[in-house]
Coordinates of C-alpha atoms and ligand atoms in Angstrom, one line a residue:
M19 CA 70.1 34.5 203.6
S20 CA 67.0 35.4 205.6
S21 CA 64.7 38.1 204.2
L22 CA 64.8 40.4 207.2
A23 CA 63.1 43.6 206.3
V24 CA 65.4 46.6 206.8
T25 CA 62.5 48.6 208.2
D26 CA 62.3 46.1 211.2
T27 CA 65.8 46.4 212.2
A28 CA 67.7 49.1 214.3
W29 CA 69.8 49.9 211.2
E30 CA 69.5 52.3 208.3
A31 CA 70.9 52.1 204.9
V32 CA 72.9 54.8 203.1
I33 CA 73.1 54.5 199.3
G34 CA 74.8 56.7 196.7
L35 CA 74.8 55.9 193.0
E36 CA 77.2 56.4 190.2
V37 CA 75.4 56.1 186.8
H38 CA 77.3 56.1 183.4
A39 CA 75.2 57.0 180.6
Q40 CA 76.6 56.4 177.1
L41 CA 75.9 59.4 174.9
S42 CA 74.3 59.0 171.5
T43 CA 76.6 61.2 169.6
K44 CA 77.5 60.1 166.2
S45 CA 81.3 60.1 166.8
K46 CA 83.8 59.3 169.6
A47 CA 84.5 61.7 172.6
F48 CA 88.2 62.7 171.0
A49 CA 88.3 61.1 167.7
P50 CA 86.2 61.6 164.3
V51 CA 85.1 58.1 164.1
S52 CA 81.6 56.5 164.5
I53 CA 80.4 54.8 167.6
E54 CA 77.7 52.9 166.0
Y55 CA 76.8 49.7 167.7
G56 CA 77.3 46.4 166.1
A57 CA 80.0 47.2 163.7
A58 CA 82.7 44.6 162.8
P59 CA 85.3 44.3 165.7
N60 CA 88.0 46.8 165.5
T61 CA 86.7 48.6 162.4
N62 CA 85.5 51.9 164.3
V63 CA 89.1 52.9 165.4
T64 CA 91.8 55.4 164.6
P65 CA 95.4 55.5 165.5
L66 CA 94.2 57.6 168.7
C67 CA 92.0 54.7 169.9
L68 CA 95.0 52.5 169.6
G69 CA 97.1 54.4 171.7
H70 CA 99.7 55.2 168.9
P71 CA 102.4 57.9 169.8
G72 CA 102.1 61.2 168.3
T73 CA 98.1 61.1 168.1
L74 CA 96.2 63.8 169.9
P75 CA 92.7 64.0 171.2
V76 CA 90.2 66.6 169.8
L77 CA 87.1 67.2 172.0
N78 CA 83.7 66.5 170.3
E79 CA 81.5 69.6 170.8
N80 CA 78.4 67.5 171.1
L81 CA 79.8 65.9 174.1
V82 CA 79.9 69.3 175.8
R83 CA 76.3 70.0 174.5
Y84 CA 74.8 66.8 175.7
I85 CA 76.2 67.0 179.2
V86 CA 75.4 70.6 179.6
K87 CA 71.8 69.7 178.7
M88 CA 71.8 67.0 181.4
G89 CA 73.2 69.5 183.8
L90 CA 70.6 72.1 183.1
A91 CA 67.9 69.5 183.3
T92 CA 68.9 68.5 186.8
N93 CA 69.6 71.9 188.2
C94 CA 73.3 71.8 188.2
N95 CA 75.8 74.6 188.3
I96 CA 77.6 74.7 184.9
A97 CA 81.4 75.4 185.5
R98 CA 82.5 78.1 182.9
K99 CA 85.9 76.4 183.0
S100 CA 86.6 72.7 183.6
I101 CA 89.5 70.5 182.8
F102 CA 90.1 66.9 181.6
A103 CA 92.2 64.7 183.8
R104 CA 94.0 61.3 183.1
K105 CA 93.1 58.5 185.3
N106 CA 95.7 56.0 185.3
Y107 CA 95.1 52.2 185.4
F108 CA 95.9 49.4 183.1
Y109 CA 93.1 47.5 181.2
P110 CA 94.1 45.3 178.2
D111 CA 91.0 47.0 176.4
M112 CA 92.6 50.5 177.1
P113 CA 95.8 50.8 175.0
K114 CA 96.6 54.4 176.3
G115 CA 97.0 53.1 179.8
Y116 CA 94.8 55.9 181.0
Q117 CA 91.2 57.0 180.9
I118 CA 90.3 60.6 179.9
S119 CA 87.8 61.9 182.7
Q120 CA 87.3 64.8 184.9
F121 CA 88.6 64.9 188.5
D122 CA 88.5 68.0 190.6
T123 CA 86.7 70.4 188.3
P124 CA 83.6 68.6 186.9
I125 CA 81.7 70.5 184.2
C126 CA 78.4 70.1 186.3
Y127 CA 78.0 70.2 190.0
G128 CA 75.6 70.6 192.8
G129 CA 72.3 69.7 191.3
H130 CA 69.3 67.7 192.3
L131 CA 66.5 65.7 190.9
D132 CA 63.0 64.4 192.3
I133 CA 62.2 60.9 192.3
R134 CA 58.7 59.6 192.7
L135 CA 58.0 57.0 195.3
E136 CA 55.5 54.2 195.3
D137 CA 53.1 55.9 197.6
G138 CA 53.0 59.0 195.1
T139 CA 55.2 61.2 197.3
T140 CA 58.5 62.6 195.9
K141 CA 61.9 62.7 197.4
R142 CA 64.8 64.9 196.4
V143 CA 68.2 63.4 195.8
N144 CA 71.2 65.8 195.6
L145 CA 73.8 65.4 192.9
T146 CA 77.4 65.9 193.7
R147 CA 78.5 66.3 190.0
I148 CA 78.2 65.1 186.5
H149 CA 81.5 64.7 184.6
M150 CA 82.5 63.7 181.1
E151 CA 84.7 60.6 180.5
E152 CA 85.5 58.1 177.7
D153 CA 84.8 54.3 177.8
A154 CA 87.1 51.5 177.6
G155 CA 87.2 48.9 174.6
K156 CA 85.8 45.3 175.3
S157 CA 87.4 42.2 176.2
I158 CA 85.6 39.1 175.1
H159 CA 86.3 36.0 177.1
D160 CA 83.8 33.5 175.7
Q161 CA 84.3 33.2 172.0
D162 CA 87.8 31.7 171.8
P163 CA 88.6 28.7 174.3
H164 CA 92.3 29.8 174.6
N165 CA 92.4 33.5 174.1
T166 CA 90.7 36.7 175.1
L167 CA 89.7 38.8 172.3
I168 CA 89.8 42.5 172.3
D169 CA 87.4 44.8 170.4
L170 CA 88.4 48.5 170.6
N171 CA 85.2 49.8 168.9
R172 CA 83.9 51.1 172.0
S173 CA 87.0 52.6 173.2
G174 CA 86.7 56.4 173.5
T175 CA 82.8 56.2 173.3
P176 CA 81.5 59.3 175.2
L177 CA 80.1 58.9 178.8
I178 CA 78.8 61.0 181.4
E179 CA 78.8 60.0 185.0
I180 CA 76.2 61.1 187.4
V181 CA 77.4 61.0 191.0
S182 CA 74.7 61.2 193.7
E183 CA 75.1 62.4 197.2
P184 CA 74.5 59.6 199.7
D185 CA 70.7 60.6 199.9
I186 CA 69.1 57.4 199.0
R187 CA 67.9 55.0 201.7
T188 CA 66.1 52.0 200.2
P189 CA 66.5 49.7 197.3
Q190 CA 63.1 51.1 196.0
E191 CA 64.4 54.5 196.1
A192 CA 67.6 53.6 194.2
S193 CA 65.6 52.0 191.3
A194 CA 63.2 55.0 191.2
Y195 CA 66.3 57.2 190.9
M196 CA 67.5 55.1 187.8
V197 CA 64.0 55.3 186.3
R198 CA 64.1 59.1 186.8
I199 CA 67.6 59.3 185.3
R200 CA 66.5 57.2 182.3
Q201 CA 63.5 59.3 181.7
I202 CA 65.6 62.4 181.6
V203 CA 68.3 61.3 179.2
Q204 CA 65.5 59.9 177.0
Y205 CA 63.7 63.2 177.0
L206 CA 66.9 65.2 176.3
E207 CA 67.6 62.5 173.5
I208 CA 71.3 62.3 174.7
C209 CA 71.3 58.5 175.6
D210 CA 68.8 55.7 174.7
G211 CA 68.7 54.6 178.3
N212 CA 69.0 51.0 177.5
M213 CA 70.2 49.2 180.8
E214 CA 70.3 45.7 179.1
E215 CA 72.6 46.8 176.4
G216 CA 74.7 48.8 178.8
S217 CA 74.0 52.4 177.6
L218 CA 73.0 53.0 181.2
R219 CA 74.9 51.5 183.9
C220 CA 74.9 51.9 187.7
D221 CA 77.4 51.4 190.5
A222 CA 75.7 51.4 193.9
N223 CA 77.5 52.4 197.1
V224 CA 76.0 50.9 200.2
S225 CA 76.7 51.3 203.8
I226 CA 74.5 50.7 207.0
R227 CA 74.6 52.6 210.3
P228 CA 72.5 52.6 213.5
K229 CA 69.3 54.4 213.2
G230 CA 69.7 57.9 214.5
E231 CA 73.6 58.0 213.7
T232 CA 74.7 60.8 211.3
K233 CA 78.2 59.5 210.7
L234 CA 78.6 57.4 207.5
G235 CA 79.5 53.8 207.7
T236 CA 82.0 51.8 205.5
R237 CA 80.7 51.3 202.1
T238 CA 81.0 48.7 199.6
E239 CA 80.4 49.3 195.9
L240 CA 78.2 47.2 193.5
K241 CA 78.7 46.4 190.0
N242 CA 77.0 44.6 187.3
M243 CA 73.5 45.3 187.6
N244 CA 71.8 45.6 184.2
S245 CA 68.3 46.1 185.0
F246 CA 66.1 48.2 187.5
R247 CA 65.0 44.9 189.1
N248 CA 68.7 43.9 189.7
V249 CA 69.6 47.3 191.2
E250 CA 67.0 46.9 193.6
R251 CA 67.8 43.1 194.4
A252 CA 71.6 43.7 194.5
I253 CA 71.1 46.3 197.0
Q254 CA 68.6 44.5 199.3
Y255 CA 71.0 41.7 199.4
E256 CA 73.9 43.9 200.1
I257 CA 72.0 45.5 203.1
E258 CA 71.1 42.4 204.6
R259 CA 74.6 40.9 204.3
Q260 CA 76.1 44.0 206.1
I261 CA 73.6 43.8 208.8
Q262 CA 74.1 40.3 209.5
L263 CA 77.9 40.6 209.3
V264 CA 77.9 43.5 211.9
E265 CA 75.5 41.7 214.2
N266 CA 77.6 38.8 214.1
G267 CA 80.7 40.9 215.4
G268 CA 82.2 41.5 212.0
T269 CA 83.2 44.6 210.2
V270 CA 82.3 45.8 206.8
V271 CA 85.4 46.2 204.5
Q272 CA 85.6 48.6 201.8
Q273 CA 85.6 46.7 198.6
T274 CA 84.0 46.4 195.2
R275 CA 81.4 43.5 194.9
L276 CA 80.0 42.0 191.8
W277 CA 76.2 41.3 191.7
D278 CA 75.4 37.7 190.4
A279 CA 72.1 37.7 189.0
N280 CA 71.9 33.8 188.6
R281 CA 73.0 33.2 192.2
M282 CA 71.2 36.4 193.6
E283 CA 74.2 37.5 195.7
T284 CA 77.1 39.8 195.8
R285 CA 80.6 38.6 195.7
Q286 CA 84.1 40.2 196.4
M287 CA 85.7 41.4 193.3
R288 CA 88.6 43.5 194.5
S289 CA 89.3 45.7 197.4
K290 CA 88.1 49.3 196.7
E291 CA 90.9 51.5 195.3
E292 CA 91.0 55.3 196.4
A293 CA 91.2 58.3 194.2
H294 CA 94.9 58.7 194.8
D295 CA 95.7 55.2 193.6
Y296 CA 94.8 56.6 190.0
R297 CA 97.5 59.3 190.0
Y298 CA 95.0 61.8 188.4
F299 CA 96.5 64.8 186.9
P300 CA 95.4 67.2 184.2
D301 CA 95.6 65.9 180.7
P302 CA 98.4 68.1 178.9
D303 CA 96.7 67.3 175.6
L304 CA 93.2 69.0 176.0
P305 CA 92.8 72.6 176.8
P306 CA 90.4 73.6 179.4
V307 CA 86.7 73.5 178.4
I308 CA 85.3 77.1 178.4
I309 CA 81.6 77.6 178.4
T310 CA 80.4 80.9 177.2
E311 CA 77.1 82.7 178.1
E312 CA 76.2 82.4 174.4
F313 CA 76.7 78.5 174.2
L314 CA 74.8 78.3 177.5
K315 CA 71.8 80.3 176.4
D316 CA 71.7 78.5 173.1
I317 CA 71.5 75.1 174.9
E318 CA 69.0 76.4 177.3
A319 CA 66.9 77.6 174.4
S320 CA 67.0 74.0 172.8
L321 CA 66.0 72.1 175.9
P322 CA 62.8 70.1 175.0
E323 CA 59.6 69.9 176.9
M324 CA 60.7 67.8 180.2
P325 CA 58.5 65.2 181.8
D326 CA 56.7 67.1 184.3
V327 CA 55.7 69.8 182.2
R328 CA 54.4 67.4 179.4
K329 CA 52.5 65.7 182.3
D330 CA 50.8 69.0 183.5
R331 CA 50.1 69.6 179.7
F332 CA 48.5 66.2 179.2
V333 CA 46.2 67.0 182.3
N334 CA 45.4 70.7 181.1
E335 CA 45.1 70.2 177.3
Y336 CA 43.7 66.7 177.1
K337 CA 41.7 66.7 180.5
L338 CA 43.5 63.4 181.4
P339 CA 43.5 62.1 185.0
E340 CA 46.8 62.9 186.8
K341 CA 47.4 59.2 186.9
D342 CA 47.1 58.7 183.1
A343 CA 49.2 61.6 182.5
Q344 CA 51.8 60.2 184.7
I345 CA 51.9 56.9 183.3
L346 CA 52.0 58.2 179.6
T347 CA 54.8 60.6 180.2
E348 CA 57.0 58.3 182.2
N349 CA 58.5 57.1 179.0
K350 CA 59.2 59.7 176.2
Y351 CA 58.5 57.3 173.4
L352 CA 55.2 56.2 175.0
A353 CA 54.0 59.8 175.3
D354 CA 55.0 60.5 171.6
F355 CA 53.0 57.3 170.8
F356 CA 50.1 58.5 172.6
E357 CA 50.0 62.0 171.1
N358 CA 50.6 60.5 167.5
A359 CA 47.7 58.1 168.0
L360 CA 45.6 61.0 169.3
N361 CA 46.1 63.2 166.6
G362 CA 42.9 65.2 166.8
I363 CA 40.4 62.6 168.3
D364 CA 37.9 64.6 170.5
N365 CA 38.0 62.1 173.4
P366 CA 41.7 61.8 174.5
K367 CA 40.7 59.5 177.5
A368 CA 39.7 56.9 175.1
V369 CA 43.1 56.9 173.3
S370 CA 44.8 57.0 176.9
N371 CA 42.8 53.9 177.9
I372 CA 43.7 51.8 175.0
V373 CA 47.3 52.8 175.3
I374 CA 47.5 52.3 179.1
T375 CA 45.7 49.0 179.2
E376 CA 45.9 47.2 175.9
V377 CA 49.2 48.5 174.4
R378 CA 51.0 48.4 177.8
R379 CA 49.6 44.9 178.4
V380 CA 51.2 43.6 175.2
L381 CA 54.6 45.4 175.9
N382 CA 54.7 43.8 179.3
E383 CA 53.9 40.2 178.1
E384 CA 56.3 40.5 175.2
N385 CA 58.9 42.3 177.3
I386 CA 59.6 44.9 174.4
G387 CA 59.6 48.7 174.2
I388 CA 57.0 50.8 172.6
E389 CA 59.6 51.4 169.8
E390 CA 59.2 47.8 168.7
F391 CA 55.3 47.6 169.1
R392 CA 53.7 46.3 166.0
I393 CA 50.8 48.7 165.7
S394 CA 51.8 52.1 164.4
P395 CA 50.1 55.1 166.2
E396 CA 48.4 55.9 162.9
R397 CA 46.8 52.5 162.8
L398 CA 45.7 52.8 166.4
H399 CA 44.3 56.2 165.5
E400 CA 42.2 54.8 163.0
L401 CA 40.7 52.1 165.4
V402 CA 39.8 54.5 168.0
S403 CA 38.3 56.8 165.5
L404 CA 36.0 54.0 164.4
R405 CA 35.0 53.4 168.0
E406 CA 34.4 57.2 168.8
G407 CA 32.3 57.4 165.5
D408 CA 30.2 54.4 166.8
K409 CA 31.0 52.5 163.8
I410 CA 32.2 49.5 166.0
S411 CA 31.2 48.3 169.5
S412 CA 33.7 48.1 172.3
S413 CA 34.0 44.3 172.1
A414 CA 34.6 44.7 168.4
M415 CA 37.5 47.1 169.0
Q416 CA 39.0 44.5 171.3
T417 CA 38.7 41.8 168.7
I418 CA 40.2 44.1 165.9
F419 CA 43.2 45.4 168.1
N420 CA 44.0 41.6 168.8
E421 CA 43.8 41.0 164.9
M422 CA 45.9 44.0 164.2
L423 CA 48.8 42.6 166.4
E424 CA 48.9 39.7 164.0
S425 CA 48.8 41.5 160.6
D426 CA 49.4 44.8 158.8
K427 CA 45.7 45.2 157.9
S428 CA 44.0 48.4 158.8
A429 CA 41.2 48.7 161.5
S430 CA 38.6 49.4 158.9
D431 CA 39.6 46.4 156.6
I432 CA 39.5 44.0 159.5
A433 CA 36.0 45.4 160.7
K434 CA 34.7 44.9 157.1
E435 CA 36.3 41.5 156.8
K436 CA 34.9 40.2 160.1
N437 CA 31.7 41.8 159.7
L438 CA 32.1 44.0 162.6
L439 CA 30.7 47.3 161.5
Q440 CA 27.8 48.4 163.4
V441 CA 24.7 49.3 161.7
S442 CA 23.5 53.1 162.1
D443 CA 21.2 52.9 159.2
T444 CA 17.8 54.1 160.9
G445 CA 15.9 52.7 157.7
F446 CA 17.0 49.1 158.8
L447 CA 16.6 49.6 162.5
E448 CA 13.3 51.3 162.5
P449 CA 11.2 48.2 161.7
L450 CA 13.2 46.4 164.3
V451 CA 12.4 48.9 166.9
E452 CA 8.7 48.9 166.0
Q453 CA 8.5 45.2 166.2
V454 CA 10.1 44.8 169.6
I455 CA 7.7 47.5 171.1
A456 CA 4.7 46.0 169.5
D457 CA 5.7 42.5 170.9
N458 CA 6.0 43.8 174.4
P459 CA 2.9 45.9 175.3
D460 CA 3.2 45.1 179.1
E461 CA 6.8 46.4 179.3
S462 CA 5.9 49.3 177.2
A463 CA 3.2 50.4 179.3
R464 CA 5.3 50.1 182.6
Y465 CA 8.0 52.2 180.9
R466 CA 5.5 54.9 180.1
E467 CA 4.5 54.8 183.8
G468 CA 8.0 55.6 184.8
K469 CA 10.0 52.4 184.9
K470 CA 12.9 53.8 183.0
G471 CA 15.1 51.0 183.8
L472 CA 13.3 48.9 181.3
M473 CA 15.3 50.8 178.5
G474 CA 18.1 48.1 178.7
F475 CA 15.5 45.4 178.1
F476 CA 14.2 47.1 174.9
V477 CA 17.8 47.9 173.5
G478 CA 18.7 44.2 174.5
Q479 CA 15.9 42.9 172.2
V480 CA 16.7 45.1 169.4
M481 CA 20.5 44.1 169.5
K482 CA 19.3 40.4 169.5
Q483 CA 17.1 41.0 166.5
S484 CA 20.0 42.8 164.6
K485 CA 22.3 39.8 165.6
G486 CA 24.4 42.2 167.7
K487 CA 25.2 44.6 164.8
A488 CA 23.0 47.6 165.7
N489 CA 24.6 50.7 167.1
P490 CA 23.2 50.4 170.7
Q491 CA 23.5 54.3 171.4
L492 CA 21.4 54.8 168.3
V493 CA 18.9 52.2 169.3
T494 CA 18.5 53.8 172.6
K495 CA 17.7 57.1 171.3
M496 CA 15.1 55.5 168.7
V497 CA 13.3 53.4 171.4
Q498 CA 13.2 56.4 173.7
S499 CA 11.6 58.6 171.2
K500 CA 9.2 55.9 170.1
L501 CA 7.9 55.2 173.5
D502 CA 7.7 58.9 174.5
S503 CA 5.8 59.9 171.5
E504 CA 3.1 57.2 171.8
Ligands
ADP616 P1 84.5 56.4 193.9 O1 84.8 56.7 192.4 O2 85.8 56.2 194.7 O3 83.5 55.4 194.0 P2 82.8 58.8 194.0 O4 83.2 60.0 194.8 O5 83.0 58.8 192.5 O6 84.0 57.9 194.5 O7 81.5 58.1 194.3 C1 81.1 57.8 195.5 C2 79.8 57.5 195.6 O8 79.6 56.8 196.9 C3 78.9 58.8 195.7 O9 77.5 58.4 195.1 C4 78.6 58.8 197.2 O10 77.2 59.4 197.4 C5 78.5 57.5 197.7 N1 78.9 57.4 199.0 C6 80.2 57.8 199.8 N2 80.3 57.5 200.9 C7 79.2 56.5 201.2 C8 78.7 55.8 202.2 N3 79.5 55.7 203.4 N4 77.7 55.0 202.2 C9 77.2 55.0 201.0 N5 77.4 55.7 199.8 C10 78.6 56.5 199.9
MG617 MG1 82.9 54.5 192.5

C-alpha cells in the first residue's frame, strides 16, 4: 500500500476510541476470589465464574471506587444511580452466556481529557461515557494440537470501558490519547497500564469524510493493537485503505477488523454487530448502584496529586525547566523515582539530568520500565551526592553509573575501588599549583595583565600533574588566589 499522507488529501479521518482498563482490585467484580495474574489455570474460580445455577453476583465496592476516581479525574458527571445490564452473546470462555456491563445508564458520562501533541499544544477530547463491566475467560488455541483449552481465571475480572467522542483526527492524536489514559490510571493506581500484557486495551473506530463535511462516514472498528506504536500504525493503515477504497469507487462497510502486526495490515474479522443484537436488559440479580454525596466526597478527598499539578510543582518547587518536569511526570513511577533519588540534594537539575538522559537511555535500550531498573533511587542519590560534593568528576560519575548497572555496589565503593575520588586536599594541591606557576612565568605575567582566559591553561597543567585526580573547582580557586596575590 502506498504511504499517502492523510494531510495531503481531500479527506479527513474521524476516530473514536473505546479503551478497556483492567482494574487492579484484589478480587473479581462480582465474586470474592483473587484476580492475581499467573495463577494455575482454573484455580481462581468460584461457582459463579462457572455460571452454575443458583449463584448470585455481589458487587465489589472497590470497582465502584476505582471507576468514580477515574470519572472525577476526567471531569465526568457521576450518575447518582446507575444500573448493570446483561449483554448477551456466546463465548466458549464465558459460561453464563452474557457479560455483565452497563448500557443506557453508565456510572460516568460527559467528561473530557486534554492530550499533548508533538508540537507542544494540547487538544481536548470529549468522553461519551465510562462504564463498568466484567472480562471473559481465556481460550488458548496454541498449547494442545487438537483442542482449545479454556482458563476461567480471568472471567469476572473488573474492567472499565472509556468511550471517547469521535473527536480524534490523526493516528498520532490517538496514541497521545492512549498515553494520557495510561498516565491517569497509573497516577490513580487503579490499573497498571500495561498494554503488552493486556491490562490496557484499545478498539479504534475509524471513518473518513471529505474535508469540510460534518456528517460522519461509515466506520470500521480495529482490534488487537497491543502497543502505542501499533495503535498508530493500524489507524494509519486503515485510513489509507478507506481512502483508496472510496477513491476507486468502493464503499466502506461497517465491520470489525483485526490488526496484524506482522503483516502490518488490518483484516476483516466479522461484520459489525449493533447494540440491539445483544439484547441488553437490566440485570435482575444486581441492585442499582447508588452513589451518596458522602461516598463521593470521600473519594474526592482521596484523589492523589495528578500529573499536571505534579508537573507545576516540579517547576515551582525544584525550579526545573518545564520540559524536564514534563518528561519526569509523564510516567508516575519515573516521577516517584526522581523524587526518591533527589531526597534533599540541593541541585534538583543535576538529578533530573541523570534521570532524563542516562536512566531513560538504559530503559529505552533494554525496553524495560523504571520499575525494573537495576539502580535503586537510593543508590542514584548517593552517586549524584558524590558529584555535587565535588568528590568525583563528571566523567567519573559516568564511569561509576555504568559500573552500578552491572553490580550492586554503592557509588562510593566503586569510586574508591577505581581510584576515582577527587583530591580536595589543599595540602597536596598547594605544591602542584606553586610549581605550575613557577614553571610558566610568561603565562603568569600575561594573566596578571588581564588575559583571564589563561586560567584554563593553569588548571589543565595542575590536573595533569595530579594525574587527573585534582578537584578542578578547587584548583581554579587556588590558582586564582595565588596569581592575584603575587
Ligand atoms: P460499539 O460498542 O458499537 O462500538 P460504542 O458506542 O461503544 O459502540 O463506541 C462507539 C465508538 O465509535 C465511540 O468511541 C465513537 O466516538 C466512535 N464512533 C462512532 N461513530 C464513528 C464514526 N462514524 N467514525 C469514527 N468513530 C466513530
Ligand atoms: Mg465498539
